[in-house]
Structure formats: C-alpha cells, structure tokens
mmCIF file of C-alpha atoms in Angstrom:
data_model
loop_
_atom_site.group_PDB
_atom_site.id
_atom_site.type_symbol
_atom_site.label_atom_id
_atom_site.label_comp_id
_atom_site.label_asym_id
_atom_site.label_seq_id
_atom_site.Cartn_x
_atom_site.Cartn_y
_atom_site.Cartn_z
ATOM 1 C CA UNK A 1 -5.863 -8.242 10.854
ATOM 2 C CA UNK A 2 -6.298 -9.908 14.267
ATOM 3 C CA UNK A 3 -4.739 -13.244 13.403
ATOM 4 C CA UNK A 4 -3.562 -15.403 10.535
ATOM 5 C CA UNK A 5 -6.127 -17.238 8.467
ATOM 6 C CA UNK A 6 -4.988 -20.836 8.696
ATOM 7 C CA UNK A 7 -5.114 -23.786 6.335
ATOM 8 C CA UNK A 8 -5.519 -27.417 7.251
ATOM 9 C CA UNK A 9 -3.003 -29.846 5.679
ATOM 10 C CA UNK A 10 -5.817 -31.120 3.473
ATOM 11 C CA UNK A 11 -6.698 -27.616 2.292
ATOM 12 C CA UNK A 12 -3.062 -26.836 1.561
ATOM 13 C CA UNK A 13 -2.563 -30.017 -0.455
ATOM 14 C CA UNK A 14 -5.717 -29.301 -2.446
ATOM 15 C CA UNK A 15 -4.587 -25.739 -3.203
ATOM 16 C CA UNK A 16 -1.094 -26.772 -4.283
ATOM 17 C CA UNK A 17 -2.526 -29.513 -6.513
ATOM 18 C CA UNK A 18 -4.077 -26.791 -8.696
ATOM 19 C CA UNK A 19 -0.619 -25.446 -9.588
ATOM 20 C CA UNK A 20 2.454 -26.793 -11.366
ATOM 21 C CA UNK A 21 4.659 -26.177 -8.318
ATOM 22 C CA UNK A 22 5.351 -29.672 -6.982
ATOM 23 C CA UNK A 23 3.960 -30.944 -3.693
ATOM 24 C CA UNK A 24 3.870 -29.117 -0.379
ATOM 25 C CA UNK A 25 6.726 -29.637 2.088
ATOM 26 C CA UNK A 26 6.349 -26.742 4.554
ATOM 27 C CA UNK A 27 4.227 -23.647 5.227
ATOM 28 C CA UNK A 28 5.741 -20.854 7.364
ATOM 29 C CA UNK A 29 3.975 -17.693 8.587
ATOM 30 C CA UNK A 30 5.514 -14.432 7.385
ATOM 31 C CA UNK A 31 5.260 -11.226 9.430
ATOM 32 C CA UNK A 32 3.765 -8.025 8.087
ATOM 33 C CA UNK A 33 0.693 -7.322 6.031
ATOM 34 C CA UNK A 34 -2.417 -5.819 7.621
ATOM 35 C CA UNK A 35 -4.908 -7.169 5.105
ATOM 36 C CA UNK A 36 -3.560 -10.606 4.200
ATOM 37 C CA UNK A 37 -2.222 -13.799 5.720
ATOM 38 C CA UNK A 38 1.188 -14.360 4.106
ATOM 39 C CA UNK A 39 3.070 -17.650 4.102
ATOM 40 C CA UNK A 40 6.338 -18.949 2.748
ATOM 41 C CA UNK A 41 5.404 -22.138 0.920
ATOM 42 C CA UNK A 42 8.144 -24.680 0.331
ATOM 43 C CA UNK A 43 7.437 -27.426 -2.184
ATOM 44 C CA UNK A 44 9.433 -30.201 -3.770
ATOM 45 C CA UNK A 45 10.292 -27.780 -6.608
ATOM 46 C CA UNK A 46 10.891 -24.339 -5.063
ATOM 47 C CA UNK A 47 9.807 -21.685 -2.551
ATOM 48 C CA UNK A 48 6.727 -19.529 -3.087
ATOM 49 C CA UNK A 49 4.670 -16.824 -1.399
ATOM 50 C CA UNK A 50 1.158 -18.028 -0.581
ATOM 51 C CA UNK A 51 -1.184 -15.148 0.133
ATOM 52 C CA UNK A 52 -4.650 -15.543 1.651
ATOM 53 C CA UNK A 53 -6.493 -12.343 0.744
ATOM 54 C CA UNK A 54 -8.493 -11.560 3.877
ATOM 55 C CA UNK A 55 -9.721 -8.033 3.117
ATOM 56 C CA UNK A 56 -10.565 -7.873 -0.595
ATOM 57 C CA UNK A 57 -13.708 -9.311 -2.176
ATOM 58 C CA UNK A 58 -13.770 -11.248 -5.451
ATOM 59 C CA UNK A 59 -14.458 -8.216 -7.636
ATOM 60 C CA UNK A 60 -11.600 -6.280 -6.051
ATOM 61 C CA UNK A 61 -9.226 -9.220 -6.461
ATOM 62 C CA UNK A 62 -10.123 -9.708 -10.124
ATOM 63 C CA UNK A 63 -9.506 -5.988 -10.669
ATOM 64 C CA UNK A 64 -6.125 -6.338 -8.959
ATOM 65 C CA UNK A 65 -5.214 -9.261 -11.224
ATOM 66 C CA UNK A 66 -6.250 -7.276 -14.312
ATOM 67 C CA UNK A 67 -3.997 -4.433 -13.157
ATOM 68 C CA UNK A 68 -1.057 -6.807 -12.656
ATOM 69 C CA UNK A 69 -1.580 -8.226 -16.141
ATOM 70 C CA UNK A 70 -1.482 -4.657 -17.469
ATOM 71 C CA UNK A 71 1.735 -3.905 -15.584
ATOM 72 C CA UNK A 72 3.309 -7.086 -16.932
ATOM 73 C CA UNK A 73 2.743 -5.869 -20.497
ATOM 74 C CA UNK A 74 4.792 -2.803 -19.577
ATOM 75 C CA UNK A 75 7.540 -4.906 -17.903
ATOM 76 C CA UNK A 76 7.028 -3.148 -14.585
ATOM 77 C CA UNK A 77 9.265 -4.428 -11.743
ATOM 78 C CA UNK A 78 6.750 -6.138 -9.477
ATOM 79 C CA UNK A 79 5.908 -9.751 -8.622
ATOM 80 C CA UNK A 80 3.216 -11.491 -10.653
ATOM 81 C CA UNK A 81 0.938 -14.322 -9.506
ATOM 82 C CA UNK A 82 1.549 -17.851 -10.720
ATOM 83 C CA UNK A 83 -1.298 -19.211 -12.815
ATOM 84 C CA UNK A 84 -3.157 -22.358 -11.882
ATOM 85 C CA UNK A 85 -3.375 -25.279 -14.284
ATOM 86 C CA UNK A 86 -6.669 -23.856 -15.549
ATOM 87 C CA UNK A 87 -5.030 -20.493 -16.305
ATOM 88 C CA UNK A 88 -6.607 -18.548 -13.420
ATOM 89 C CA UNK A 89 -4.479 -16.461 -11.046
ATOM 90 C CA UNK A 90 -6.980 -16.627 -8.166
ATOM 91 C CA UNK A 91 -7.787 -19.828 -6.282
ATOM 92 C CA UNK A 92 -11.092 -19.855 -4.404
ATOM 93 C CA UNK A 93 -11.267 -22.419 -1.600
ATOM 94 C CA UNK A 94 -14.631 -22.221 0.154
ATOM 95 C CA UNK A 95 -14.509 -18.670 1.614
ATOM 96 C CA UNK A 96 -10.760 -18.281 1.183
ATOM 97 C CA UNK A 97 -9.248 -16.356 -1.732
ATOM 98 C CA UNK A 98 -5.667 -17.388 -2.446
ATOM 99 C CA UNK A 99 -2.859 -16.371 -4.780
ATOM 100 C CA UNK A 100 0.603 -17.897 -5.099
ATOM 101 C CA UNK A 101 3.611 -15.865 -6.192
ATOM 102 C CA UNK A 102 7.287 -16.586 -6.804
ATOM 103 C CA UNK A 103 9.268 -16.085 -3.595
ATOM 104 C CA UNK A 104 11.710 -13.276 -4.320
ATOM 105 C CA UNK A 105 14.881 -12.902 -2.284
ATOM 106 C CA UNK A 106 15.449 -9.497 -0.767
ATOM 107 C CA UNK A 107 14.689 -7.281 2.194
ATOM 108 C CA UNK A 108 12.899 -4.097 3.179
ATOM 109 C CA UNK A 109 15.602 -1.443 2.700
ATOM 110 C CA UNK A 110 16.807 1.439 4.810
ATOM 111 C CA UNK A 111 16.159 4.893 3.275
ATOM 112 C CA UNK A 112 19.537 5.481 1.610
ATOM 113 C CA UNK A 113 20.340 7.712 -1.370
ATOM 114 C CA UNK A 114 20.368 4.783 -3.840
ATOM 115 C CA UNK A 115 17.185 3.293 -2.414
ATOM 116 C CA UNK A 116 15.206 6.536 -2.589
ATOM 117 C CA UNK A 117 16.517 7.383 -6.053
ATOM 118 C CA UNK A 118 15.399 4.009 -7.402
ATOM 119 C CA UNK A 119 12.060 4.344 -5.635
ATOM 120 C CA UNK A 120 11.484 7.762 -7.196
ATOM 121 C CA UNK A 121 12.374 6.444 -10.643
ATOM 122 C CA UNK A 122 10.108 3.399 -10.234
ATOM 123 C CA UNK A 123 7.164 5.557 -9.158
ATOM 124 C CA UNK A 124 7.657 7.939 -12.089
ATOM 125 C CA UNK A 125 7.732 4.958 -14.480
ATOM 126 C CA UNK A 126 4.463 3.719 -12.990
ATOM 127 C CA UNK A 127 2.861 7.121 -13.456
ATOM 128 C CA UNK A 128 3.807 7.066 -17.151
ATOM 129 C CA UNK A 129 1.925 3.791 -17.730
ATOM 130 C CA UNK A 130 -1.604 4.463 -19.020
ATOM 131 C CA UNK A 131 -4.304 3.414 -16.539
ATOM 132 C CA UNK A 132 -6.838 0.700 -17.300
ATOM 133 C CA UNK A 133 -10.598 1.149 -17.214
ATOM 134 C CA UNK A 134 -12.718 0.768 -14.083
ATOM 135 C CA UNK A 135 -9.989 1.318 -11.510
ATOM 136 C CA UNK A 136 -11.342 2.842 -8.276
ATOM 137 C CA UNK A 137 -10.301 6.177 -6.841
ATOM 138 C CA UNK A 138 -7.675 6.167 -4.085
ATOM 139 C CA UNK A 139 -9.284 3.551 -1.778
ATOM 140 C CA UNK A 140 -7.916 4.940 1.496
ATOM 141 C CA UNK A 141 -8.789 8.517 0.674
ATOM 142 C CA UNK A 142 -11.790 10.768 0.939
ATOM 143 C CA UNK A 143 -14.165 8.100 -0.404
ATOM 144 C CA UNK A 144 -13.515 6.092 2.773
ATOM 145 C CA UNK A 145 -12.917 8.951 5.207
ATOM 146 C CA UNK A 146 -16.419 10.377 4.699
ATOM 147 C CA UNK A 147 -18.184 7.104 5.605
ATOM 148 C CA UNK A 148 -15.820 6.689 8.571
ATOM 149 C CA UNK A 149 -16.846 10.085 9.958
ATOM 150 C CA UNK A 150 -20.530 9.174 9.574
ATOM 151 C CA UNK A 151 -19.844 5.882 11.332
ATOM 152 C CA UNK A 152 -18.259 7.616 14.316
ATOM 153 C CA UNK A 153 -20.138 10.906 14.751
ATOM 154 C CA UNK A 154 -23.007 9.460 16.845
ATOM 155 C CA UNK A 155 -20.812 7.250 19.025
ATOM 156 C CA UNK A 156 -18.596 7.854 22.039
ATOM 157 C CA UNK A 157 -15.648 8.152 19.638
ATOM 158 C CA UNK A 158 -17.064 11.464 18.370
ATOM 159 C CA UNK A 159 -15.247 13.247 21.205
ATOM 160 C CA UNK A 160 -12.037 11.265 20.775
ATOM 161 C CA UNK A 161 -9.022 13.582 20.188
ATOM 162 C CA UNK A 162 -8.296 11.811 16.902
ATOM 163 C CA UNK A 163 -11.779 12.451 15.537
ATOM 164 C CA UNK A 164 -11.603 16.124 16.541
ATOM 165 C CA UNK A 165 -8.163 16.433 14.903
ATOM 166 C CA UNK A 166 -9.489 14.769 11.771
ATOM 167 C CA UNK A 167 -12.407 17.195 11.483
ATOM 168 C CA UNK A 168 -10.083 20.177 11.845
ATOM 169 C CA UNK A 169 -7.585 18.893 9.247
ATOM 170 C CA UNK A 170 -10.239 18.055 6.656
ATOM 171 C CA UNK A 171 -11.562 21.613 6.680
ATOM 172 C CA UNK A 172 -8.452 22.881 4.899
ATOM 173 C CA UNK A 173 -7.232 19.673 3.190
ATOM 174 C CA UNK A 174 -10.366 18.951 1.129
ATOM 175 C CA UNK A 175 -10.151 22.200 -0.897
ATOM 176 C CA UNK A 176 -6.469 21.424 -1.603
ATOM 177 C CA UNK A 177 -7.015 17.890 -2.916
ATOM 178 C CA UNK A 178 -9.968 18.928 -5.090
ATOM 179 C CA UNK A 179 -7.859 21.221 -7.280
ATOM 180 C CA UNK A 180 -7.457 20.021 -10.914
ATOM 181 C CA UNK A 181 -4.125 18.182 -11.152
ATOM 182 C CA UNK A 182 -2.679 15.410 -13.368
ATOM 183 C CA UNK A 183 -4.237 12.007 -12.779
ATOM 184 C CA UNK A 184 -3.146 8.481 -13.643
ATOM 185 C CA UNK A 185 -2.269 5.036 -12.360
ATOM 186 C CA UNK A 186 -1.349 4.915 -8.643
ATOM 187 C CA UNK A 187 0.225 2.306 -6.387
ATOM 188 C CA UNK A 188 -1.578 3.873 -3.428
ATOM 189 C CA UNK A 189 0.543 2.497 -0.578
ATOM 190 C CA UNK A 190 4.225 2.852 -1.429
ATOM 191 C CA UNK A 191 5.883 2.503 1.967
ATOM 192 C CA UNK A 192 9.386 1.043 2.210
ATOM 193 C CA UNK A 193 7.937 -2.275 3.374
ATOM 194 C CA UNK A 194 6.188 -2.495 0.008
ATOM 195 C CA UNK A 195 9.540 -2.481 -1.776
ATOM 196 C CA UNK A 196 12.069 -5.288 -2.064
ATOM 197 C CA UNK A 197 15.799 -4.670 -2.440
ATOM 198 C CA UNK A 198 18.841 -6.918 -2.753
ATOM 199 C CA UNK A 199 21.321 -4.867 -0.755
ATOM 200 C CA UNK A 200 20.647 -1.488 -2.400
ATOM 201 C CA UNK A 201 19.460 -2.768 -5.785
ATOM 202 C CA UNK A 202 15.708 -2.736 -6.351
ATOM 203 C CA UNK A 203 14.117 -6.118 -6.945
ATOM 204 C CA UNK A 204 10.435 -5.169 -7.034
ATOM 205 C CA UNK A 205 7.664 -2.816 -5.993
ATOM 206 C CA UNK A 206 5.216 -5.003 -4.068
ATOM 207 C CA UNK A 207 1.514 -5.142 -3.166
ATOM 208 C CA UNK A 208 -0.609 -3.349 -5.739
ATOM 209 C CA UNK A 209 -3.701 -4.049 -3.641
ATOM 210 C CA UNK A 210 -4.514 -0.335 -3.407
ATOM 211 C CA UNK A 211 -3.830 0.268 -7.108
ATOM 212 C CA UNK A 212 -6.168 2.968 -8.384
ATOM 213 C CA UNK A 213 -6.741 5.871 -10.778
ATOM 214 C CA UNK A 214 -6.524 9.233 -9.065
ATOM 215 C CA UNK A 215 -4.405 12.355 -8.633
ATOM 216 C CA UNK A 216 -0.740 11.418 -9.146
ATOM 217 C CA UNK A 217 0.338 13.749 -6.358
ATOM 218 C CA UNK A 218 -1.436 11.426 -3.895
ATOM 219 C CA UNK A 219 1.099 8.706 -4.724
ATOM 220 C CA UNK A 220 4.061 11.067 -4.482
ATOM 221 C CA UNK A 221 2.895 12.323 -1.092
ATOM 222 C CA UNK A 222 2.187 8.796 0.153
ATOM 223 C CA UNK A 223 5.718 7.724 -0.800
ATOM 224 C CA UNK A 224 7.149 10.718 1.044
ATOM 225 C CA UNK A 225 5.172 9.785 4.171
ATOM 226 C CA UNK A 226 6.110 6.111 3.822
ATOM 227 C CA UNK A 227 9.761 6.316 2.763
ATOM 228 C CA UNK A 228 11.310 9.663 3.706
ATOM 229 C CA UNK A 229 11.156 9.643 7.501
ATOM 230 C CA UNK A 230 13.497 8.284 10.159
ATOM 231 C CA UNK A 231 12.589 5.601 12.674
ATOM 232 C CA UNK A 232 11.853 8.468 15.095
ATOM 233 C CA UNK A 233 9.414 9.945 12.530
ATOM 234 C CA UNK A 234 11.579 12.950 11.719
ATOM 235 C CA UNK A 235 11.628 14.062 8.090
ATOM 236 C CA UNK A 236 14.775 12.809 6.340
ATOM 237 C CA UNK A 237 15.582 15.797 4.133
ATOM 238 C CA UNK A 238 18.323 13.991 2.190
ATOM 239 C CA UNK A 239 16.009 11.062 1.444
ATOM 240 C CA UNK A 240 13.294 13.481 0.354
ATOM 241 C CA UNK A 241 15.660 15.241 -2.066
ATOM 242 C CA UNK A 242 16.870 11.927 -3.492
ATOM 243 C CA UNK A 243 13.318 10.712 -4.067
ATOM 244 C CA UNK A 244 11.965 13.919 -5.596
ATOM 245 C CA UNK A 245 15.029 14.541 -7.785
ATOM 246 C CA UNK A 246 14.823 11.041 -9.271
ATOM 247 C CA UNK A 247 11.074 11.273 -9.799
ATOM 248 C CA UNK A 248 11.213 14.767 -11.267
ATOM 249 C CA UNK A 249 13.968 13.766 -13.717
ATOM 250 C CA UNK A 250 11.652 11.217 -15.343
ATOM 251 C CA UNK A 251 8.256 12.869 -14.867
ATOM 252 C CA UNK A 252 8.636 16.577 -14.033
ATOM 253 C CA UNK A 253 6.034 17.915 -11.630
ATOM 254 C CA UNK A 254 3.896 20.770 -12.872
ATOM 255 C CA UNK A 255 3.920 24.158 -11.198
ATOM 256 C CA UNK A 256 0.490 23.434 -9.718
ATOM 257 C CA UNK A 257 1.699 20.097 -8.324
ATOM 258 C CA UNK A 258 4.586 21.788 -6.544
ATOM 259 C CA UNK A 259 2.170 24.313 -5.059
ATOM 260 C CA UNK A 260 -0.184 21.574 -3.825
ATOM 261 C CA UNK A 261 2.445 19.144 -2.514
ATOM 262 C CA UNK A 262 2.132 20.286 1.094
ATOM 263 C CA UNK A 263 -1.602 19.646 1.258
ATOM 264 C CA UNK A 264 -1.238 16.189 -0.273
ATOM 265 C CA UNK A 265 1.463 15.166 2.210
ATOM 266 C CA UNK A 266 -0.967 15.957 5.031
ATOM 267 C CA UNK A 267 -3.717 14.139 3.121
ATOM 268 C CA UNK A 268 -1.573 11.008 2.735
ATOM 269 C CA UNK A 269 -0.708 10.947 6.430
ATOM 270 C CA UNK A 270 -4.320 11.544 7.387
ATOM 271 C CA UNK A 271 -5.526 8.720 5.117
ATOM 272 C CA UNK A 272 -3.203 6.160 6.684
ATOM 273 C CA UNK A 273 -4.039 7.436 10.176
ATOM 274 C CA UNK A 274 -7.759 6.943 9.546
ATOM 275 C CA UNK A 275 -7.205 3.445 8.168
ATOM 276 C CA UNK A 276 -5.097 2.404 11.170
ATOM 277 C CA UNK A 277 -7.434 3.977 13.719
ATOM 278 C CA UNK A 278 -10.483 2.263 12.263
ATOM 279 C CA UNK A 279 -8.729 -1.073 11.682
ATOM 280 C CA UNK A 280 -7.244 -1.457 15.150
ATOM 281 C CA UNK A 281 -9.729 0.418 17.319
ATOM 282 C CA UNK A 282 -13.069 -0.414 15.678
ATOM 283 C CA UNK A 283 -12.914 -3.305 13.209
ATOM 284 C CA UNK A 284 -10.307 -5.508 14.877
ATOM 285 C CA UNK A 285 -9.416 -4.018 18.276
ATOM 286 C CA UNK A 286 -5.749 -4.680 18.932
ATOM 287 C CA UNK A 287 -4.048 -3.145 21.958
ATOM 288 C CA UNK A 288 -0.597 -3.562 20.387
ATOM 289 C CA UNK A 289 -1.574 -1.623 17.263
ATOM 290 C CA UNK A 290 -4.322 0.642 18.545
ATOM 291 C CA UNK A 291 -2.053 3.705 18.643
ATOM 292 C CA UNK A 292 -0.106 3.135 15.402
ATOM 293 C CA UNK A 293 -2.181 5.937 13.837
ATOM 294 C CA UNK A 294 -0.239 8.391 16.006
ATOM 295 C CA UNK A 295 2.862 7.775 13.892
ATOM 296 C CA UNK A 296 1.129 9.420 10.945
ATOM 297 C CA UNK A 297 0.070 12.424 13.005
ATOM 298 C CA UNK A 298 3.672 12.874 14.143
ATOM 299 C CA UNK A 299 4.976 12.614 10.588
ATOM 300 C CA UNK A 300 2.524 15.189 9.309
ATOM 301 C CA UNK A 301 3.511 17.507 12.150
ATOM 302 C CA UNK A 302 7.186 17.072 11.196
ATOM 303 C CA UNK A 303 6.646 17.800 7.501
ATOM 304 C CA UNK A 304 8.549 20.761 6.104
ATOM 305 C CA UNK A 305 7.695 22.628 2.933
ATOM 306 C CA UNK A 306 10.303 21.919 0.256
ATOM 307 C CA UNK A 307 10.927 22.743 -3.383
ATOM 308 C CA UNK A 308 13.663 21.087 -5.457
#
C-alpha cells in the first residue's frame, strides 16, 4: 500500500457515531499492514483499532466477517469486530470500507520456544475447526500466480531474474502441491506479525483476511516460512522443532504430509515472493519495498528437510 487512506474529522465523527464507543478523541496511524490503513482510535470510553480495508472488495469483506463469526462460535483466540448500532460489522463510508475492533495490548513476539509451541497449538486448533461454505482457495497461491505470469510474460519483466526463477520453481512445485492431501480451514498468512503476545503468552492470532479452504499443509508451510527463521533469514531449527512438535501433538501429520512438506515450504515462500514483487514493483511501485520479495527467496534457499 503506497500510503495511508485518510479520514477527515467529519468522516471520523460520522463513523464513530454508528458505534457505541463514545466520541472520538484521537486517531493515530499504526505501522504495518500491506493491505489496510490501521489506526489506533481513542474515544471518551476506550481505545480501539480502526481498520480501513483498502484491498478487499465488499464480497470478500462479508466473507471475512462470516468466517470470524464462525471462529467466534468455536471460541478461537482472535480479535472480533465491534458491531455497529444496526448490528453490522462493516461500515461503508462512500468508497471506504471500515471495521472497528477492540484494541488488544501486546506485541509481535520473538521466535522463542514458548511462542512457537503456542503458535503450533493454535494453528492445529484452527485446522480442527470445520470450514464454512464458499471460502476461496488459498488466495496468494496458484490461482493468483498463473494470472501474474500471464500479466508479465509479454512485458519487459519477462526477462527479469525473478520471473525466470519463478518459472523454474513452478515446474517442480506444481506437481507437489497437486497431490491429494488433507484440506480444511486455513489462516493463509500466519507470520509472527500476525500474532499478538503479552510477554510470551499468546493473546490472539490476527488478520484472517486470507482465510480460505485449501490444503492444510499450505498453512503449516506458511507458518514455517513466517515464524521459524532468524532476522538474517536463516532457518531456526529449534523454533521449527517447537512449532512442529506442538502442532503434531494436537493434529498429527499424515505420512503423505510429511513427504510433501518440503515442496509446500517452497510453495509458501514463492507465493509471498510473488505477492510482494507484484505489489511493490507493478501495482504500487515502492523503492523501499521493491526488493522485499528477495527475503522469501533467501528463506526458501535456506530451508532444510526435517522430520520430527
């Protein structure tokens, strides 16, 4: 996202008036989030997270809300939107789509033993919740990568080293991810910055914007790529063991899943790399983020086959 979507004081007051949250006192930009404009909203009653949903359309947002309602029935540890006075979770203000959440205290954790164990347990619990109807497939996966390749192949980017690398990787990854494996409800983007911890105690799994119904191993691999590497993008073997042991204790992986784990780790890294490359080099050119896709290539290169 190139910049924050802003609200005028009049717009903010009108939005807040639709909720039982008091009156607005302050609105502060929050860092992070590639697809939303996030603000800390302070009112006369409390603090809240105000999220302007910049990337998702109305149908996608209503599907996301339906998923959150489903998770709430299963007491899943995430943050749920506050309802407006009319009972709706989504506020539509001209072309802006807005949701307000409770503001939870906590921080993005470091990948410690306790953090990764709780993350593994939380992901396994999610995968045991039955999916709802009409969820999409993994939205950053092959359903988006194919159109991206068609978009690029007749442009000057067709000879870009990233595009050539992508073509080579897909040749062997696609047969791996098409094997019949257990499917279910996915988070789709479980990086450490989509978790919230109070010290080393989990508060919530955040941002179910990529929630979907697909191969469960996609989620496991994505969490490995997003949570089990050091700041220098080296694989953290201890963190990986802690995550997989905790997950496997609650939802044991099948023999076929163990055999396919390697291919899905590469697939997860490739999916994020494609998203970042397209977002910051094509859709919203950003010189500060234009090479963030390289982090995923490095992580995939540093992956090591492992079996608990």
